Amino acid sequence: MVLEDFYSYVSANAGAGEFVVYSTLESKSQKTIKPSDHVLLNFSDPFQSIIESQESQESASIIFTNDQTVLKALPHLQSLRNNTIINIALSNYQSVIALKDLNFTTLISSTKEDVLNALTLSHILVNSTNSPILHFINESLVEQSPNVKISKSLSKILETQATDLVDGLNTLNSNGMKYNYVDFSKGSRNSKVALVNVGSHYNDLKSSGLPTINIKIFKPFEISQILGNLTGSVEAIAILEDSNSK
């Protein structure tokens, strides 16, 4: 799994910074990220436990959880330290919408490449700008996507300082990691309607023949990243949301 591989790599490279791991989920991997992991499976209020633990440590906090747990912990989220990354197993895209008013940079990953890029960007931003991150991961789509390898140059990238999100994106792209606010499928040149996907059907929508945009950085939301990809023929934009829940 890209998550375990990434954090195992980071923990082995001192220059990438110190962090403490918390999890409200049972691990699907036999690989331990760090010996100091805090597993909070049996805590009725795990985020309160994280906040109390953060009071005695300065290192960045990496949290593994799911969207149901995050929604229940909503009153606690603003009390977390700013140097916190929350990796969230996504079952319902309405969870992304529900948390849009929080002061968190919000990323959505649906491929293994997205996950690696989002984790790298999150780590740079937390260490450089002390900005908290929500990273939603559609695990079912990620598992179906092509595998990626962690580059030997990742440690150098992680040591980079960024002034803001745009600077962080420039760092990734200048080092061969292709990552942006959106993915874009051009569709028909004369299309009058464009689709904006905040869901799990981007690959299906690409075959519609309509210009289709897949949101990867949900907040800060850059409307220019949508409009800048569309042709002058587009008269209407349809925003499509869905749920993974059955």
Short mmCIF file of C-alpha atoms in Angstrom, two decimals:
data_model
loop_
_atom_site.label_atom_id
_atom_site.label_comp_id
_atom_site.label_asym_id
_atom_site.label_seq_id
_atom_site.Cartn_x
_atom_site.Cartn_y
_atom_site.Cartn_z
CA MET A 1 0.00 0.00 0.00
CA VAL A 2 1.36 3.41 -0.95
CA LEU A 3 0.55 4.89 2.48
CA GLU A 4 2.65 2.39 4.42
CA ASP A 5 5.49 2.51 1.90
CA PHE A 6 5.57 6.30 1.99
CA TYR A 7 5.63 6.69 5.76
CA SER A 8 8.08 3.83 6.21
CA TYR A 9 10.35 5.67 3.77
CA VAL A 10 9.88 9.00 5.54
CA SER A 11 10.56 7.54 8.98
CA ALA A 12 13.86 6.12 7.67
CA ASN A 13 15.02 9.52 6.39
CA ALA A 14 15.80 11.89 9.24
CA GLY A 15 15.92 14.92 6.98
CA ALA A 16 12.23 14.50 6.15
CA GLY A 17 11.18 15.60 9.62
CA GLU A 18 9.76 14.00 12.76
CA PHE A 19 6.18 12.82 13.06
CA VAL A 20 3.90 10.80 15.34
CA VAL A 21 1.35 8.38 13.88
CA TYR A 22 -2.19 7.84 15.16
CA SER A 23 -4.73 5.41 13.74
CA THR A 24 -8.41 4.75 14.39
CA LEU A 25 -8.34 1.93 11.82
CA GLU A 26 -7.20 -1.66 11.89
CA SER A 27 -4.18 -1.92 9.60
CA LYS A 28 -4.59 -3.90 6.37
CA SER A 29 -0.83 -4.31 6.15
CA GLN A 30 1.71 -6.30 8.13
CA LYS A 31 4.13 -3.40 7.74
CA THR A 32 4.50 -1.18 10.80
CA ILE A 33 4.94 2.47 9.92
CA LYS A 34 6.74 3.35 13.14
CA PRO A 35 7.27 1.59 16.47
CA SER A 36 5.60 4.56 18.20
CA ASP A 37 2.24 4.23 16.40
CA HIS A 38 -0.77 5.10 18.57
CA VAL A 39 -3.61 2.71 17.69
CA LEU A 40 -6.93 4.11 18.90
CA LEU A 41 -9.31 1.35 17.77
CA ASN A 42 -11.06 0.99 21.08
CA PHE A 43 -11.34 4.65 22.06
CA SER A 44 -14.87 6.05 22.10
CA ASP A 45 -13.48 9.54 21.37
CA PRO A 46 -10.16 8.99 19.54
CA PHE A 47 -9.66 12.61 18.41
CA GLN A 48 -9.90 13.88 21.97
CA SER A 49 -7.13 11.41 22.82
CA ILE A 50 -5.04 12.77 19.94
CA ILE A 51 -5.52 16.36 21.11
CA GLU A 52 -4.41 15.43 24.63
CA SER A 53 -1.35 13.65 23.24
CA GLN A 54 -0.45 16.62 21.03
CA GLU A 55 -0.20 18.84 24.11
CA SER A 56 3.05 17.11 25.05
CA GLN A 57 4.68 16.82 21.61
CA GLU A 58 5.84 19.24 18.92
CA SER A 59 6.27 16.77 16.04
CA ALA A 60 3.87 16.65 13.14
CA SER A 61 0.89 14.33 13.63
CA ILE A 62 -0.17 11.82 10.97
CA ILE A 63 -3.67 10.40 11.49
CA PHE A 64 -5.25 7.42 9.70
CA THR A 65 -9.02 7.26 9.99
CA ASN A 66 -12.26 7.07 7.99
CA ASP A 67 -14.86 9.66 7.08
CA GLN A 68 -17.45 8.41 9.59
CA THR A 69 -15.01 8.89 12.46
CA VAL A 70 -13.96 12.34 11.23
CA LEU A 71 -17.57 13.53 10.99
CA LYS A 72 -18.23 12.38 14.55
CA ALA A 73 -15.07 14.22 15.65
CA LEU A 74 -16.04 17.48 13.91
CA PRO A 75 -16.12 19.54 17.16
CA HIS A 76 -12.49 18.51 17.85
CA LEU A 77 -10.92 19.21 14.46
CA GLN A 78 -10.26 22.91 15.00
CA SER A 79 -8.47 22.05 18.26
CA LEU A 80 -5.84 19.89 16.54
CA ARG A 81 -2.37 21.33 16.10
CA ASN A 82 -1.80 22.93 12.70
CA ASN A 83 1.01 20.50 11.86
CA THR A 84 -1.50 17.66 11.38
CA ILE A 85 -2.23 15.48 8.35
CA ILE A 86 -5.46 13.44 8.44
CA ASN A 87 -5.55 10.60 5.89
CA ILE A 88 -9.21 9.58 5.50
CA ALA A 89 -10.63 6.41 3.95
CA LEU A 90 -13.49 7.81 1.88
CA SER A 91 -16.85 6.03 1.70
CA ASN A 92 -19.10 8.99 0.90
CA TYR A 93 -18.11 12.08 -1.09
CA GLN A 94 -20.63 14.11 0.92
CA SER A 95 -18.03 13.93 3.70
CA VAL A 96 -15.75 16.13 1.62
CA ILE A 97 -18.53 18.69 1.24
CA ALA A 98 -19.45 18.49 4.92
CA LEU A 99 -15.92 19.54 5.98
CA LYS A 100 -15.43 22.29 3.39
CA ASP A 101 -15.67 25.14 5.92
CA LEU A 102 -12.72 23.94 8.01
CA ASN A 103 -9.40 25.73 7.68
CA PHE A 104 -7.72 22.66 6.14
CA THR A 105 -6.12 22.21 2.75
CA THR A 106 -8.23 19.39 1.28
CA LEU A 107 -6.94 16.78 -1.18
CA ILE A 108 -8.77 13.87 -2.86
CA SER A 109 -6.92 10.80 -4.19
CA SER A 110 -8.31 8.08 -6.44
CA THR A 111 -5.09 6.51 -7.82
CA LYS A 112 -1.84 5.31 -6.28
CA GLU A 113 -0.02 8.13 -8.07
CA ASP A 114 -2.45 10.65 -6.57
CA VAL A 115 -1.83 9.20 -3.10
CA LEU A 116 1.94 9.43 -3.41
CA ASN A 117 1.78 12.99 -4.76
CA ALA A 118 -0.75 14.12 -2.15
CA LEU A 119 1.27 12.60 0.70
CA THR A 120 4.43 14.30 -0.56
CA LEU A 121 2.68 17.66 -0.92
CA SER A 122 1.06 17.29 2.52
CA HIS A 123 4.38 16.57 4.17
CA ILE A 124 6.06 19.57 2.54
CA LEU A 125 3.23 21.93 3.49
CA VAL A 126 2.97 20.76 7.10
CA ASN A 127 6.72 21.08 7.63
CA SER A 128 7.05 24.39 5.76
CA THR A 129 3.84 26.32 6.42
CA ASN A 130 2.34 24.58 9.45
CA SER A 131 -0.88 24.11 7.45
CA PRO A 132 -3.27 21.27 8.43
CA ILE A 133 -4.29 18.80 5.72
CA LEU A 134 -7.35 16.65 5.04
CA HIS A 135 -6.45 13.90 2.57
CA PHE A 136 -9.43 11.84 1.39
CA ILE A 137 -8.56 8.49 -0.23
CA ASN A 138 -10.97 6.45 -2.34
CA GLU A 139 -9.43 3.11 -1.45
CA SER A 140 -11.46 1.03 -3.91
CA LEU A 141 -10.26 3.11 -6.87
CA VAL A 142 -6.72 3.33 -5.53
CA GLU A 143 -6.49 -0.46 -5.31
CA GLN A 144 -7.52 -0.77 -8.98
CA SER A 145 -5.01 1.80 -10.24
CA PRO A 146 -1.48 1.12 -11.58
CA ASN A 147 1.32 0.67 -9.05
CA VAL A 148 3.88 3.40 -8.46
CA LYS A 149 7.43 3.32 -7.17
CA ILE A 150 8.89 5.70 -4.65
CA SER A 151 11.77 7.59 -6.26
CA LYS A 152 15.17 7.67 -4.61
CA SER A 153 15.00 11.46 -4.88
CA LEU A 154 11.91 11.65 -2.63
CA SER A 155 13.93 12.44 0.48
CA LYS A 156 15.41 15.49 -1.25
CA ILE A 157 11.93 16.65 -2.32
CA LEU A 158 10.59 16.24 1.22
CA GLU A 159 13.32 18.48 2.59
CA THR A 160 12.19 21.33 0.31
CA GLN A 161 10.63 24.39 1.94
CA ALA A 162 7.46 25.81 0.34
CA THR A 163 5.87 29.18 1.04
CA ASP A 164 2.35 28.05 0.12
CA LEU A 165 0.31 25.46 -1.82
CA VAL A 166 1.28 26.81 -5.26
CA ASP A 167 4.96 26.74 -4.30
CA GLY A 168 4.54 23.17 -3.07
CA LEU A 169 2.92 22.12 -6.35
CA ASN A 170 5.75 23.76 -8.28
CA THR A 171 8.24 21.77 -6.21
CA LEU A 172 6.54 18.48 -7.07
CA ASN A 173 6.17 19.23 -10.77
CA SER A 174 9.73 20.51 -11.14
CA ASN A 175 10.91 17.18 -9.72
CA GLY A 176 8.93 15.00 -12.11
CA MET A 177 5.87 14.38 -9.89
CA LYS A 178 2.89 15.42 -12.03
CA TYR A 179 0.25 16.91 -9.73
CA ASN A 180 -2.26 19.71 -10.11
CA TYR A 181 -5.64 20.93 -8.88
CA VAL A 182 -7.54 18.84 -11.43
CA ASP A 183 -7.33 16.09 -14.02
CA PHE A 184 -8.89 17.07 -17.35
CA SER A 185 -10.34 15.13 -20.26
CA LYS A 186 -10.95 17.40 -23.28
CA GLY A 187 -13.95 15.64 -24.79
CA SER A 188 -15.57 17.06 -27.91
CA ARG A 189 -14.25 20.43 -29.06
CA ASN A 190 -17.77 21.84 -29.61
CA SER A 191 -19.36 20.61 -26.40
CA LYS A 192 -21.80 23.01 -24.79
CA VAL A 193 -21.77 21.19 -21.44
CA ALA A 194 -18.78 20.31 -19.24
CA LEU A 195 -18.73 17.92 -16.30
CA VAL A 196 -17.00 18.51 -12.96
CA ASN A 197 -16.56 15.28 -11.04
CA VAL A 198 -16.45 15.14 -7.24
CA GLY A 199 -16.94 11.41 -7.08
CA SER A 200 -15.71 8.01 -8.18
CA HIS A 201 -16.76 7.96 -11.86
CA TYR A 202 -14.13 10.06 -13.61
CA ASN A 203 -12.91 7.18 -15.78
CA ASP A 204 -16.48 6.41 -16.86
CA LEU A 205 -17.30 10.08 -17.50
CA LYS A 206 -14.28 10.52 -19.77
CA SER A 207 -15.99 8.28 -22.34
CA SER A 208 -19.05 10.57 -22.43
CA GLY A 209 -17.45 12.81 -25.05
CA LEU A 210 -17.97 15.83 -22.80
CA PRO A 211 -15.13 17.88 -21.31
CA THR A 212 -14.65 16.35 -17.86
CA ILE A 213 -12.74 17.74 -14.89
CA ASN A 214 -11.82 15.65 -11.86
CA ILE A 215 -11.17 17.61 -8.66
CA LYS A 216 -7.98 16.59 -6.81
CA ILE A 217 -7.42 19.70 -4.68
CA PHE A 218 -10.83 20.57 -3.27
CA LYS A 219 -9.69 23.36 -0.97
CA PRO A 220 -8.54 25.96 -1.67
CA PHE A 221 -10.98 25.69 -4.57
CA GLU A 222 -9.57 27.36 -7.67
CA ILE A 223 -12.36 28.06 -10.16
CA SER A 224 -9.70 29.30 -12.60
CA GLN A 225 -8.39 25.72 -12.81
CA ILE A 226 -11.80 24.67 -14.12
CA LEU A 227 -12.53 27.59 -16.41
CA GLY A 228 -9.01 27.65 -17.79
CA ASN A 229 -9.42 24.12 -19.18
CA LEU A 230 -12.71 24.75 -20.99
CA THR A 231 -13.25 25.93 -24.57
CA GLY A 232 -15.40 28.90 -25.50
CA SER A 233 -18.21 26.59 -26.68
CA VAL A 234 -19.09 25.52 -23.12
CA GLU A 235 -22.27 27.22 -21.90
CA ALA A 236 -23.04 25.15 -18.79
CA ILE A 237 -21.13 23.20 -16.14
CA ALA A 238 -22.68 20.19 -14.40
CA ILE A 239 -21.18 19.22 -11.02
CA LEU A 240 -21.53 15.51 -10.31
CA GLU A 241 -21.24 14.08 -6.79
CA ASP A 242 -21.77 10.55 -5.62
CA SER A 243 -21.38 8.12 -2.74
CA ASN A 244 -19.37 4.91 -2.42
CA SER A 245 -21.77 3.62 0.22
CA LYS A 246 -24.00 0.67 -0.59
#
